[in-house]
PDB file of C-alpha atoms in Angstrom:
ATOM      1  CA  UNK A   1      71.255 -68.295  23.169  1.00  0.00           C
ATOM      2  CA  UNK A   2      70.719 -67.812  26.932  1.00  0.00           C
ATOM      3  CA  UNK A   3      67.274 -66.931  28.340  1.00  0.00           C
ATOM      4  CA  UNK A   4      66.945 -65.579  31.854  1.00  0.00           C
ATOM      5  CA  UNK A   5      63.569 -65.345  33.537  1.00  0.00           C
ATOM      6  CA  UNK A   6      63.224 -63.089  36.548  1.00  0.00           C
ATOM      7  CA  UNK A   7      60.161 -63.355  38.810  1.00  0.00           C
ATOM      8  CA  UNK A   8      59.448 -60.715  41.484  1.00  0.00           C
ATOM      9  CA  UNK A   9      56.830 -60.448  44.180  1.00  0.00           C
ATOM     10  CA  UNK A  10      55.921 -56.839  45.113  1.00  0.00           C
ATOM     11  CA  UNK A  11      53.963 -55.338  48.055  1.00  0.00           C
ATOM     12  CA  UNK A  12      52.325 -52.036  47.230  1.00  0.00           C
ATOM     13  CA  UNK A  13      51.452 -50.686  50.650  1.00  0.00           C
ATOM     14  CA  UNK A  14      50.122 -47.418  49.367  1.00  0.00           C
ATOM     15  CA  UNK A  15      47.623 -48.859  46.885  1.00  0.00           C
ATOM     16  CA  UNK A  16      44.068 -48.235  48.065  1.00  0.00           C
ATOM     17  CA  UNK A  17      42.463 -49.617  44.919  1.00  0.00           C
ATOM     18  CA  UNK A  18      43.319 -51.668  41.907  1.00  0.00           C
ATOM     19  CA  UNK A  19      43.492 -48.350  39.972  1.00  0.00           C
ATOM     20  CA  UNK A  20      46.259 -47.184  42.324  1.00  0.00           C
ATOM     21  CA  UNK A  21      48.077 -50.524  41.875  1.00  0.00           C
ATOM     22  CA  UNK A  22      47.873 -50.325  38.072  1.00  0.00           C
ATOM     23  CA  UNK A  23      49.282 -46.761  38.114  1.00  0.00           C
ATOM     24  CA  UNK A  24      52.325 -47.828  40.200  1.00  0.00           C
ATOM     25  CA  UNK A  25      52.900 -50.937  38.007  1.00  0.00           C
ATOM     26  CA  UNK A  26      52.587 -48.981  34.796  1.00  0.00           C
ATOM     27  CA  UNK A  27      55.237 -46.454  35.920  1.00  0.00           C
ATOM     28  CA  UNK A  28      57.507 -49.256  37.123  1.00  0.00           C
ATOM     29  CA  UNK A  29      57.208 -51.287  33.959  1.00  0.00           C
ATOM     30  CA  UNK A  30      57.784 -48.291  31.779  1.00  0.00           C
ATOM     31  CA  UNK A  31      60.980 -47.585  33.652  1.00  0.00           C
ATOM     32  CA  UNK A  32      62.202 -51.195  33.643  1.00  0.00           C
ATOM     33  CA  UNK A  33      61.690 -51.625  29.871  1.00  0.00           C
ATOM     34  CA  UNK A  34      64.743 -49.327  29.448  1.00  0.00           C
ATOM     35  CA  UNK A  35      66.802 -52.382  30.506  1.00  0.00           C
ATOM     36  CA  UNK A  36      65.755 -54.137  27.225  1.00  0.00           C
ATOM     37  CA  UNK A  37      63.538 -56.779  28.840  1.00  0.00           C
ATOM     38  CA  UNK A  38      60.013 -58.146  28.275  1.00  0.00           C
ATOM     39  CA  UNK A  39      57.768 -57.669  31.345  1.00  0.00           C
ATOM     40  CA  UNK A  40      54.271 -58.742  32.328  1.00  0.00           C
ATOM     41  CA  UNK A  41      52.104 -58.947  35.505  1.00  0.00           C
ATOM     42  CA  UNK A  42      51.732 -62.659  36.034  1.00  0.00           C
ATOM     43  CA  UNK A  43      50.183 -63.176  39.476  1.00  0.00           C
ATOM     44  CA  UNK A  44      47.963 -61.456  42.085  1.00  0.00           C
ATOM     45  CA  UNK A  45      45.779 -59.674  39.525  1.00  0.00           C
ATOM     46  CA  UNK A  46      42.894 -59.229  41.916  1.00  0.00           C
ATOM     47  CA  UNK A  47      44.852 -58.166  45.045  1.00  0.00           C
ATOM     48  CA  UNK A  48      45.299 -54.413  45.378  1.00  0.00           C
ATOM     49  CA  UNK A  49      48.531 -54.430  47.448  1.00  0.00           C
ATOM     50  CA  UNK A  50      50.309 -57.444  45.855  1.00  0.00           C
ATOM     51  CA  UNK A  51      51.774 -57.974  42.376  1.00  0.00           C
ATOM     52  CA  UNK A  52      53.833 -60.590  40.715  1.00  0.00           C
ATOM     53  CA  UNK A  53      55.843 -59.620  37.697  1.00  0.00           C
ATOM     54  CA  UNK A  54      57.696 -61.830  35.190  1.00  0.00           C
ATOM     55  CA  UNK A  55      60.570 -60.562  33.143  1.00  0.00           C
ATOM     56  CA  UNK A  56      62.687 -62.085  30.396  1.00  0.00           C
ATOM     57  CA  UNK A  57      66.085 -61.122  29.018  1.00  0.00           C
ATOM     58  CA  UNK A  58      67.757 -62.955  26.105  1.00  0.00           C
ATOM     59  CA  UNK A  59      71.433 -62.850  25.167  1.00  0.00           C
ATOM     60  CA  UNK A  60      74.436 -64.805  23.898  1.00  0.00           C
ATOM     61  CA  UNK A  61      76.240 -64.814  27.287  1.00  0.00           C
ATOM     62  CA  UNK A  62      74.811 -65.796  30.671  1.00  0.00           C
ATOM     63  CA  UNK A  63      76.967 -63.132  32.494  1.00  0.00           C
ATOM     64  CA  UNK A  64      75.437 -60.344  30.336  1.00  0.00           C
ATOM     65  CA  UNK A  65      71.849 -61.639  30.900  1.00  0.00           C
ATOM     66  CA  UNK A  66      72.485 -61.959  34.647  1.00  0.00           C
ATOM     67  CA  UNK A  67      73.885 -58.443  34.877  1.00  0.00           C
ATOM     68  CA  UNK A  68      70.756 -57.119  33.108  1.00  0.00           C
ATOM     69  CA  UNK A  69      68.343 -58.915  35.464  1.00  0.00           C
ATOM     70  CA  UNK A  70      70.236 -57.992  38.612  1.00  0.00           C
ATOM     71  CA  UNK A  71      70.207 -54.396  37.295  1.00  0.00           C
ATOM     72  CA  UNK A  72      66.418 -54.662  37.045  1.00  0.00           C
ATOM     73  CA  UNK A  73      66.165 -55.801  40.679  1.00  0.00           C
ATOM     74  CA  UNK A  74      68.478 -52.943  41.736  1.00  0.00           C
ATOM     75  CA  UNK A  75      66.380 -50.431  39.793  1.00  0.00           C
ATOM     76  CA  UNK A  76      63.172 -51.699  41.500  1.00  0.00           C
ATOM     77  CA  UNK A  77      64.841 -51.254  44.887  1.00  0.00           C
ATOM     78  CA  UNK A  78      66.124 -47.827  43.960  1.00  0.00           C
ATOM     79  CA  UNK A  79      62.939 -46.409  42.449  1.00  0.00           C
ATOM     80  CA  UNK A  80      60.437 -47.964  44.890  1.00  0.00           C
ATOM     81  CA  UNK A  81      62.205 -48.824  48.197  1.00  0.00           C
ATOM     82  CA  UNK A  82      60.465 -51.442  50.238  1.00  0.00           C
ATOM     83  CA  UNK A  83      58.333 -52.647  47.303  1.00  0.00           C
ATOM     84  CA  UNK A  84      60.308 -55.835  46.556  1.00  0.00           C
ATOM     85  CA  UNK A  85      59.431 -58.900  48.622  1.00  0.00           C
ATOM     86  CA  UNK A  86      61.189 -61.587  46.608  1.00  0.00           C
ATOM     87  CA  UNK A  87      63.125 -62.058  43.421  1.00  0.00           C
ATOM     88  CA  UNK A  88      64.309 -65.181  41.650  1.00  0.00           C
ATOM     89  CA  UNK A  89      66.197 -65.820  38.350  1.00  0.00           C
ATOM     90  CA  UNK A  90      65.725 -68.991  36.427  1.00  0.00           C
ATOM     91  CA  UNK A  91      67.734 -70.027  33.382  1.00  0.00           C
ATOM     92  CA  UNK A  92      66.121 -71.494  30.347  1.00  0.00           C
ATOM     93  CA  UNK A  93      68.327 -73.269  27.825  1.00  0.00           C
TER      94      UNK A  93
END
């Protein structure tokens, strides 16, 4: 079993309130769940224009899990251009 953990930092320039931030994150998380991942907001809860998301994918082959997580990063960049500040994949075995 291979577990890949993806962490991303996002900058939500258009968020004028925490309510705006939550709306953007809700739409993004709903869209990303189609990739068969678990996702949660893990940092920057009290900042209205920053968010840190943690995502996990599990599989039997590292190549498949890596393809899934890189697809998630590509989806973020496609759906919300300019939102992604940083992404990092870690492997848990």
